[in-house]
Amino acid sequence: MHRRSGKRYIPCILPCPFKCRLFCKSASGLTQHRNICSFNPTNRCEWTPPSLHLNAPQTPPMTPLAFGPICHTPPTRQPHTPGTVSPHCYQWSVNGRGTRSRIHPFLDGQPCDDAGYDLPNDCSTPPREQRATDDYFPYSSRPEFELADFLFHKEQMGRKKISELMDIWATFQQSTNSEGDPVEGPPFASTQDLYNKIDSTEIGDVSWQVGCQDHHDTIDTVPCWKTESYDTWFCNPLKIAEAQLGNIDFAHEIDFGLKRVFSSQADRCQYSDFMSGNWAWQQADVIAVDPETHRSMFVPLILSSDKTTVSVVTGHNKYYPLYLSIGNVSKSFSLLGFLAIPKADKEYDDTLEFRKFRRQLFHMSLVHILQSVEPWMSKPHITRCGDGHLRCVIYGLGPYIADYPEQVLLACVVSGWCPKCTARPTNLDDDPTAILRSHEHTNMVLETFEDEPSTPWQGYGIISDVRAFTSFFPRANIHHLLSPDLLHQVIKGTFKDHLVDWVGEYLETVHGKMRAKEILADIDLWLPLFPGLHRFPEGCGFKQWTGDDSKALMKVYLPAIAGHVPARMVHAIGAFLEFCYLVRRLQIDSTTLEQIETAIARFQQEHTIFIETEVRIDFSLPQQHSLFHYRSLIQQFGAPNGLCSSITESRHITAVKQPWHHSNRNEPLGQMLLTNQRLDKLAASCVDFVARGMLQGPLLTSGLPIGPAPEPPSSEPGSSDGTQDAKAVDGITSVGDVKLARNPGTLDRLATYLGQPHLVEYLCCFLYDQVHPDAETCGMDIAEQLWIKVFHSATSTYYAPSDLSGTGGMHWERIHATPHWKGGPGRYDCVYVGKDVEAEGFHGLHVARVKLFFLFCIQQCAYSCALVEWFSTYSDSPCEDMGMWRVEPDYDVMGRCMCSVIHVDSILCSAHIIGVAGTQKLPKQFTYHDSPDTFRLFYVNKYADHHTHEIAF
């Protein structure tokens, strides 16, 4: 008889009490997970430490609905009389965090019926389509769907491996069947059976189309690229827009109406998401001229295109993906199509004729792709939205996300010119004759110089033989629709490609190549650890920089070069970093816009040092010139974070590169299209099943027989490795907890272990301050045998929407105070401690270094505390050169660090300090662990993250 060997399989059935949807196998595993979980439990455990910050607003619950888009032409809508519109004129709605919104009086996204007539404001959500809760069609059961999603989506397993897995599965079932009964077999008979199941999914089915562009020259002497046909593969953009509008996941995030956001206190206009910008409001004003469009929903289509390389070795390695999103939902881009990439022999590759052909092919392809949406840019189209209601939708071409080469292609502008204004390439920043471009201006120039074809090119930078695709659509002007691009214009453009390279050239000029390399290699040697901070242990000499590398270097670059370059060079880079951090905020108001203008003016004034040191001849650079358009672009399109090309570049991985790597390389485009279609169907099925409550809980608790469950865990905190320092948090209602490894012991033993003989005194002072906060002296005694619990880290969760955050803008980080960090030296992080709630910026903060987190109980009261070493401000103002505050450690008369015990409630978040090294070179044996104990003066790094930049100014 066959005997099975090995341990019994234990399912993950123990839910986390913090409600983070994770299930564990064992009590110890759940204990470890609970101690590193940042989610606040509804039912508190044995001890719940106080929060480290203010409470955050709770994300509203999502209503499970399952509606698909409907496609039919509505009848003519009844025009609204002024009397029916006036109650809705300038509606005001109060939002979280002290803001209020004004809703557009005409295009407010009012729900309607299937005939296009408005529904009452208090109408209830229509009931969703009734389908059985066990209907997993086309899958037979939940396990079959989750297996298909695991193999194709999560693991992206290839054909041969799936077939091999199914064979092993069938063989294993036969070998364990000792009774000789018929064996049902694996869930999928073959790889093709799995693909057929996915392909038969009805929801999320948007088929691919192909548009063929032919050249009419058939003469034998013409180049081959003139006789070839070029295929552009694309999906119906109207179907994609309807799918995004009808996505249940977006039901509580979508903006159905136009809005303007104001601060409740100062009544300042705020720009955050796209629909809060002026452009959408102005479009609505133009649309509302037609009374039949009143109460409709305006949906701008945001496009993005960028060539990407999937392989530098084999064959046709470049693809030209085109992405689509709607402005009503933040950062949700779908693959719209693949544009054709014409190729020619080297003799024609750089000719004017071939370049003209490429531009014409590009623009006509976009016109052909967007044809299905054009009729609904002038009249309403009834569409089902994610909240279950029907709405009359008016579409329009919105911003186009692109880097500079793509922008000049879109704007039909000569390379080197600005695609948004007529500033000459030899004097981009100071051309007094520059005006904003428009289709009207282009047409006027072409008509004026009809007999002088070279004048538009040389005098205005206009390419006259190509017509921009936006001229075929209503209310569209490509020069106004080009969005700011933080990645290529600011982060990788001005900072990395310009400033960092210029500093390197300066160091080589002054110190020589060898000494310059030594200085650059010393940059990251002495940087202390900080949650989420990327370090460069091998130096910064990357052959290929990523956007994340440039962002990481931004955080530490200014103090690293201080002392090695002239003060004005530091001022210039400091002004640019100030601009960069201001425009990367998620919420920008009129005060921030003024600060942005000031930072640009300072940068323009100070960066002339690069000309004086003969590093540069001039600054007529399109990337830097684009900075001068940012204020108006923010007012038009909202915060630039939502329109950055880094969003679409991340989509290259899932939409292009991964599908290409899983193809057989033989005509891979068709295989890539099919892969993307299947991924969309799996995602749509998952959304539908979740909405019907069919994917709740772990798989093995959904009615399947399982073995006995492990014993429930104890409620005491356990140990944790704390390997993750920072992350985004979704839907959290509390902002910080202290929970980690417990080490109970007496107070006197702890004082001896820490080398803190005055710990008892510090604790007495803390307790007396708690009871008598206004007293000047301490008169409380405490037993040295008091038992305490020691924790080696704390977790802080706070509102920081400009950083990596969840749906509610919540950011999580871990603060360490451990004697052994990853088997090495200890790590004791610095924190900001509240000093004066009424003071602004750094004036209201202290900087301290945490040496211990602990908990103790006395007189039936629990206190969660931290032992900290204090820093004092070096001067009454920030450093003139760096723009950063400086702090120094506090010492007593015996030369020991000044310490005290504080409540964790007074801790705000982590602080990053960087030693002031000047020109002194650190010894090779020096490590970043030594930095806090070696330096005697530190910069408070306000560029460590965006939250720090907003509070430590």
CSV table of C-alpha atoms in Angstrom, one decimal, residues 64 404 880:
chain,number,residue,atom,x,y,z
A,64,PRO,CA,-20.6,46.0,-4.0
A,404,TYR,CA,10.3,66.0,-24.8
A,880,GLU,CA,22.1,80.2,4.7
